[in-house]
Short mmCIF file of C-alpha atoms and ligand atoms in Angstrom, two decimals:
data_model
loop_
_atom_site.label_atom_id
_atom_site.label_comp_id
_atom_site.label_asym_id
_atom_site.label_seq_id
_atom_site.Cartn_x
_atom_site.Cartn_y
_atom_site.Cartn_z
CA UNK R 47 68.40 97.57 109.04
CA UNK R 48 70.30 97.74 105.49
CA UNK R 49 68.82 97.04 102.64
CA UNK R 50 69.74 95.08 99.62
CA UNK R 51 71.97 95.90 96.49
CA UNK R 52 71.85 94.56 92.94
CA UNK R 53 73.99 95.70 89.88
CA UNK R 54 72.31 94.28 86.52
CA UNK R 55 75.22 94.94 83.88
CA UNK R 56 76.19 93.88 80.20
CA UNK R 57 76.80 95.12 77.00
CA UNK R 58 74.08 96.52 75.00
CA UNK R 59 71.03 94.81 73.88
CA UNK R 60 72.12 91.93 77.04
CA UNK R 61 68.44 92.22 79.10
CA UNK R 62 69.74 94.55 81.83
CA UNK R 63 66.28 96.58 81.25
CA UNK R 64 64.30 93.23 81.18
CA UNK R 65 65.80 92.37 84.00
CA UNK R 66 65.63 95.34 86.35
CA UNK R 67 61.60 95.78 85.40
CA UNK R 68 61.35 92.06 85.94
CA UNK R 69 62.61 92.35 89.53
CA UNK R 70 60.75 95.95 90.57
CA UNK R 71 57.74 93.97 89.37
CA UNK R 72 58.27 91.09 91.53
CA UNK R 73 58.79 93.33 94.43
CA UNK R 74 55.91 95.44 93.99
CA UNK R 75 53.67 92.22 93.80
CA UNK R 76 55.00 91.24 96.87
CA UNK R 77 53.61 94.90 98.40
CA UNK R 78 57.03 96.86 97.75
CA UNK R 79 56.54 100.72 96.76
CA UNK R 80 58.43 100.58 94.02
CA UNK R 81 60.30 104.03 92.79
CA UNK R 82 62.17 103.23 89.14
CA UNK R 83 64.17 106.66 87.65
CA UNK R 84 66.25 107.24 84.84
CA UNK R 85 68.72 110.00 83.98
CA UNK R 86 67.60 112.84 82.10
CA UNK R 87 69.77 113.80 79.48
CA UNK R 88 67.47 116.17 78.17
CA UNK R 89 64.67 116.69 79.97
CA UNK R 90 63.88 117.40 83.45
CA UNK R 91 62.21 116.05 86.25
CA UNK R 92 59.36 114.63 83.94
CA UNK R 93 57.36 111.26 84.40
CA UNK R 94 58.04 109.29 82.17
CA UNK R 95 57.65 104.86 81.36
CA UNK R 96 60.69 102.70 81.00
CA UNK R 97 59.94 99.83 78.04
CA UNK R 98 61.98 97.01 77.73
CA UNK R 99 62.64 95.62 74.32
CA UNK R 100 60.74 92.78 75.40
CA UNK R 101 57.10 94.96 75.79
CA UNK R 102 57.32 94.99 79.70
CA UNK R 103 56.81 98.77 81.02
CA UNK R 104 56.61 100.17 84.03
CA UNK R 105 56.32 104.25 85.34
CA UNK R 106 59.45 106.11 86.25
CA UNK R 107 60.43 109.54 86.71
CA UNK R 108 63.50 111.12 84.99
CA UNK R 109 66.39 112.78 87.35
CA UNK R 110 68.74 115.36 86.71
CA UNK R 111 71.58 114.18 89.26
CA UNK R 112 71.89 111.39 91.85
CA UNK R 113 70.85 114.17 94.54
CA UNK R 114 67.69 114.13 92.88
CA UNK R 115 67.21 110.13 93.21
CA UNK R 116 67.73 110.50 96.96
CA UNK R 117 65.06 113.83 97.58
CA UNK R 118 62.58 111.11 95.53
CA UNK R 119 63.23 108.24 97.47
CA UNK R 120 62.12 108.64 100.81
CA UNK R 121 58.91 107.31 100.57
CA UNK R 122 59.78 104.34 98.46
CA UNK R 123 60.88 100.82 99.74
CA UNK R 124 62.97 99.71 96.52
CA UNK R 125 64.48 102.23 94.28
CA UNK R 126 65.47 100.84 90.39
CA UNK R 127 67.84 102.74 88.44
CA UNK R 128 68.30 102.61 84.98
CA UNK R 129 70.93 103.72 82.57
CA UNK R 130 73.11 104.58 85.48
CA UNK R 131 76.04 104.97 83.25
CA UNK R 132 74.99 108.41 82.77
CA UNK R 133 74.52 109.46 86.51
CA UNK R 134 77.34 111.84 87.92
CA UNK R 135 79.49 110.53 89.84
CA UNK R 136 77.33 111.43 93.19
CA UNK R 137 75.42 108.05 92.05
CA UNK R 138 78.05 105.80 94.43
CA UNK R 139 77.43 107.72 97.83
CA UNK R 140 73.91 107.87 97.11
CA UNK R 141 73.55 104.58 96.52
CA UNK R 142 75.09 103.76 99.82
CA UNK R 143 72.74 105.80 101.41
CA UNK R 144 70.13 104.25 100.29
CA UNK R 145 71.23 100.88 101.36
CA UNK R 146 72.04 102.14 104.45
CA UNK R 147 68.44 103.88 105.14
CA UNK R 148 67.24 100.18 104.53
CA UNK R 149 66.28 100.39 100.88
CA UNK R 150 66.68 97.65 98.00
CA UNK R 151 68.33 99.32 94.87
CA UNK R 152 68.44 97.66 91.83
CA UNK R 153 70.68 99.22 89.12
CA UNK R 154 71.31 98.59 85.60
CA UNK R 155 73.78 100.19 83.28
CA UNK R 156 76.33 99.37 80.64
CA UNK R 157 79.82 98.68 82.45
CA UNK R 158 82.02 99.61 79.67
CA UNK R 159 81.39 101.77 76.40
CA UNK R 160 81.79 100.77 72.98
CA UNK R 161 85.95 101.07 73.67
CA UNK R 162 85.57 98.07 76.31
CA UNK R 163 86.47 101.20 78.60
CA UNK R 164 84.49 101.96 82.02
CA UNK R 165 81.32 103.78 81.52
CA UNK R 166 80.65 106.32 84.35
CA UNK R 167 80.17 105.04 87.58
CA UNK R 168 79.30 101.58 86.88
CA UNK R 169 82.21 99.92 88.02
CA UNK R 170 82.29 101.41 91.22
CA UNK R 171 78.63 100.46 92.09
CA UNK R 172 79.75 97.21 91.09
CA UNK R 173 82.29 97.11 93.63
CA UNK R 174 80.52 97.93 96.55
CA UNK R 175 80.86 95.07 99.15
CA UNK R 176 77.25 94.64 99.39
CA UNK R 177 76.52 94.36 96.16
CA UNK R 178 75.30 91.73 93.70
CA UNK R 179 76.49 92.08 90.78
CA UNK R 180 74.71 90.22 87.45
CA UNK R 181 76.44 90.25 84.34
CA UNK R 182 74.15 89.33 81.31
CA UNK R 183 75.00 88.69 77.77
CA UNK R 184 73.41 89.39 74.61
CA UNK R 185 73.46 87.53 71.92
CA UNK R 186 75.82 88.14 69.04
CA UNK R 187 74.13 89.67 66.22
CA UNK R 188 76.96 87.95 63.54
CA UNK R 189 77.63 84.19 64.82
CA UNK R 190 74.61 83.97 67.39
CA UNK R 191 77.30 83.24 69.75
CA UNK R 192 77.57 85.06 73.59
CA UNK R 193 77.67 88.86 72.83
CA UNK R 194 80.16 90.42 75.48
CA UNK R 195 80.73 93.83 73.45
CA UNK R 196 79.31 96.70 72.11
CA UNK R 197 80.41 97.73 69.03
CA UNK R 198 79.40 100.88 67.28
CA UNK R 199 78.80 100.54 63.59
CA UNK R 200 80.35 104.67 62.52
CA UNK R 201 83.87 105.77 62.89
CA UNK R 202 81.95 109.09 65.48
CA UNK R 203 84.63 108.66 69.02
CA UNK R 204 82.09 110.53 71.22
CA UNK R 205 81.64 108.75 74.68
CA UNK R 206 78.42 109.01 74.40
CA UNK R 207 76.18 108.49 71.20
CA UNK R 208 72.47 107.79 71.80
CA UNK R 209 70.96 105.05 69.89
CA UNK R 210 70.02 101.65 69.16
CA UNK R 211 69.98 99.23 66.52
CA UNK R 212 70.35 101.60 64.10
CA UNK R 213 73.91 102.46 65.65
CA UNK R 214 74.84 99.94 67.84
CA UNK R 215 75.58 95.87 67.79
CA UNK R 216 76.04 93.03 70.71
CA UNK R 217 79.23 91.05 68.92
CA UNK R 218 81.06 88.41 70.79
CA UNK R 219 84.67 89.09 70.99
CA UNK R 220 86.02 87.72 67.78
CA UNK R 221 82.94 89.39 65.51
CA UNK R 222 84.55 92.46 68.01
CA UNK R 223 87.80 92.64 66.38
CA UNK R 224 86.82 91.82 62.89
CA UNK R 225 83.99 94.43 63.10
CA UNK R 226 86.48 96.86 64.55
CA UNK R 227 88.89 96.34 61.34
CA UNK R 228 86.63 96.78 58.50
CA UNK R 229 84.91 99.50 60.25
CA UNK R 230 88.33 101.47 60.08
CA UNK R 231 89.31 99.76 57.24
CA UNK R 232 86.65 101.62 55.23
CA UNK R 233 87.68 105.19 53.49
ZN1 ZN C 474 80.21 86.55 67.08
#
């Protein structure tokens, strides 16, 4: 029998952690084995605890590739991923495998990068046929209107720059482009 797919996505600081702990709770509860991982970006194979901004937590293990999320999952009975914007590509067929050995997979990840670009794989998980896909929205940190982007505060054009709300903000699209202007406007 297949399992079930879900694809939590957003911009930053949207709920997509909230919201994947919230539903590996509920199915634990309900007698699940729950299995939540994380990329490790710089550590390896380690357990670790994923913490929502919210205060919920919950045990996970950190994986160097997507190979490793399916030698881990056998036992389990739903498998969360988190951050999966920074899985290699490998994330998409094993995904699919574990749908197809029966297993629910929840995912969350950012779907674009602070460029309103495609962040790793995201978008592809997204469009597998089985899959729902939720897409939150924060709220925006300028006009406390709906927060679709993420918009890095320096002028650094790395892909990928770790950090929070020291580096990051959720603006809706017109605090976007204004950000976006007097960032570069600045010497
Ligand atoms: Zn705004």
């Amino acid at each position: 029998m297949a399992g079930a797919l879900t694809v939590v996505v957003g911009c930053m600081f949207a709920g997509k952690s909230e919201e994947l702990l919230r539903k590996m709770k509920r199915a634990e509860i309900a007698g699940l084995r729950p299995l939540l991982v994380k990329p490790a970006l710089d550590t390896r194979g380690t357990a670790e605890r994923i913490c929502s901004r919210d205060g919920r937590c919950m045990d996970a293990i950190s994986v160097r590739s997507a190979a490793d999320i399916l030698a881990a999952a056998d036992p389990y009975d739903i498998v969360g991923i988190d951050e999966a914007q920074f899985f290699d590509d490998g994330i998409v067929a094993a995904v699919r495998m574990l749908y197809a050995a029966g297993k629910r997979v929840i995912i969350a990840g950012l779907d674009t990068d602070y460029r309103d670009e495609p962040f790793g794989s995201t978008h592809f998980l997204m469009a597998i046929p089985e899959a729902d896909v939720v897409k939150l929205r924060a709220v925006c940190m300028r006009c406390r209107g709906e927060a679709t982007r993420t918009f890095r505060k320096s002028r650094n054009d790395a892909k990928v720059v770790i950090g929070d709300a020291d580096t990051y903000e959720a603006l809706c699209y017109t605090c976007h482009v204004a950000a976006v202007q007097q960032r570069d406007a600045e010497p």
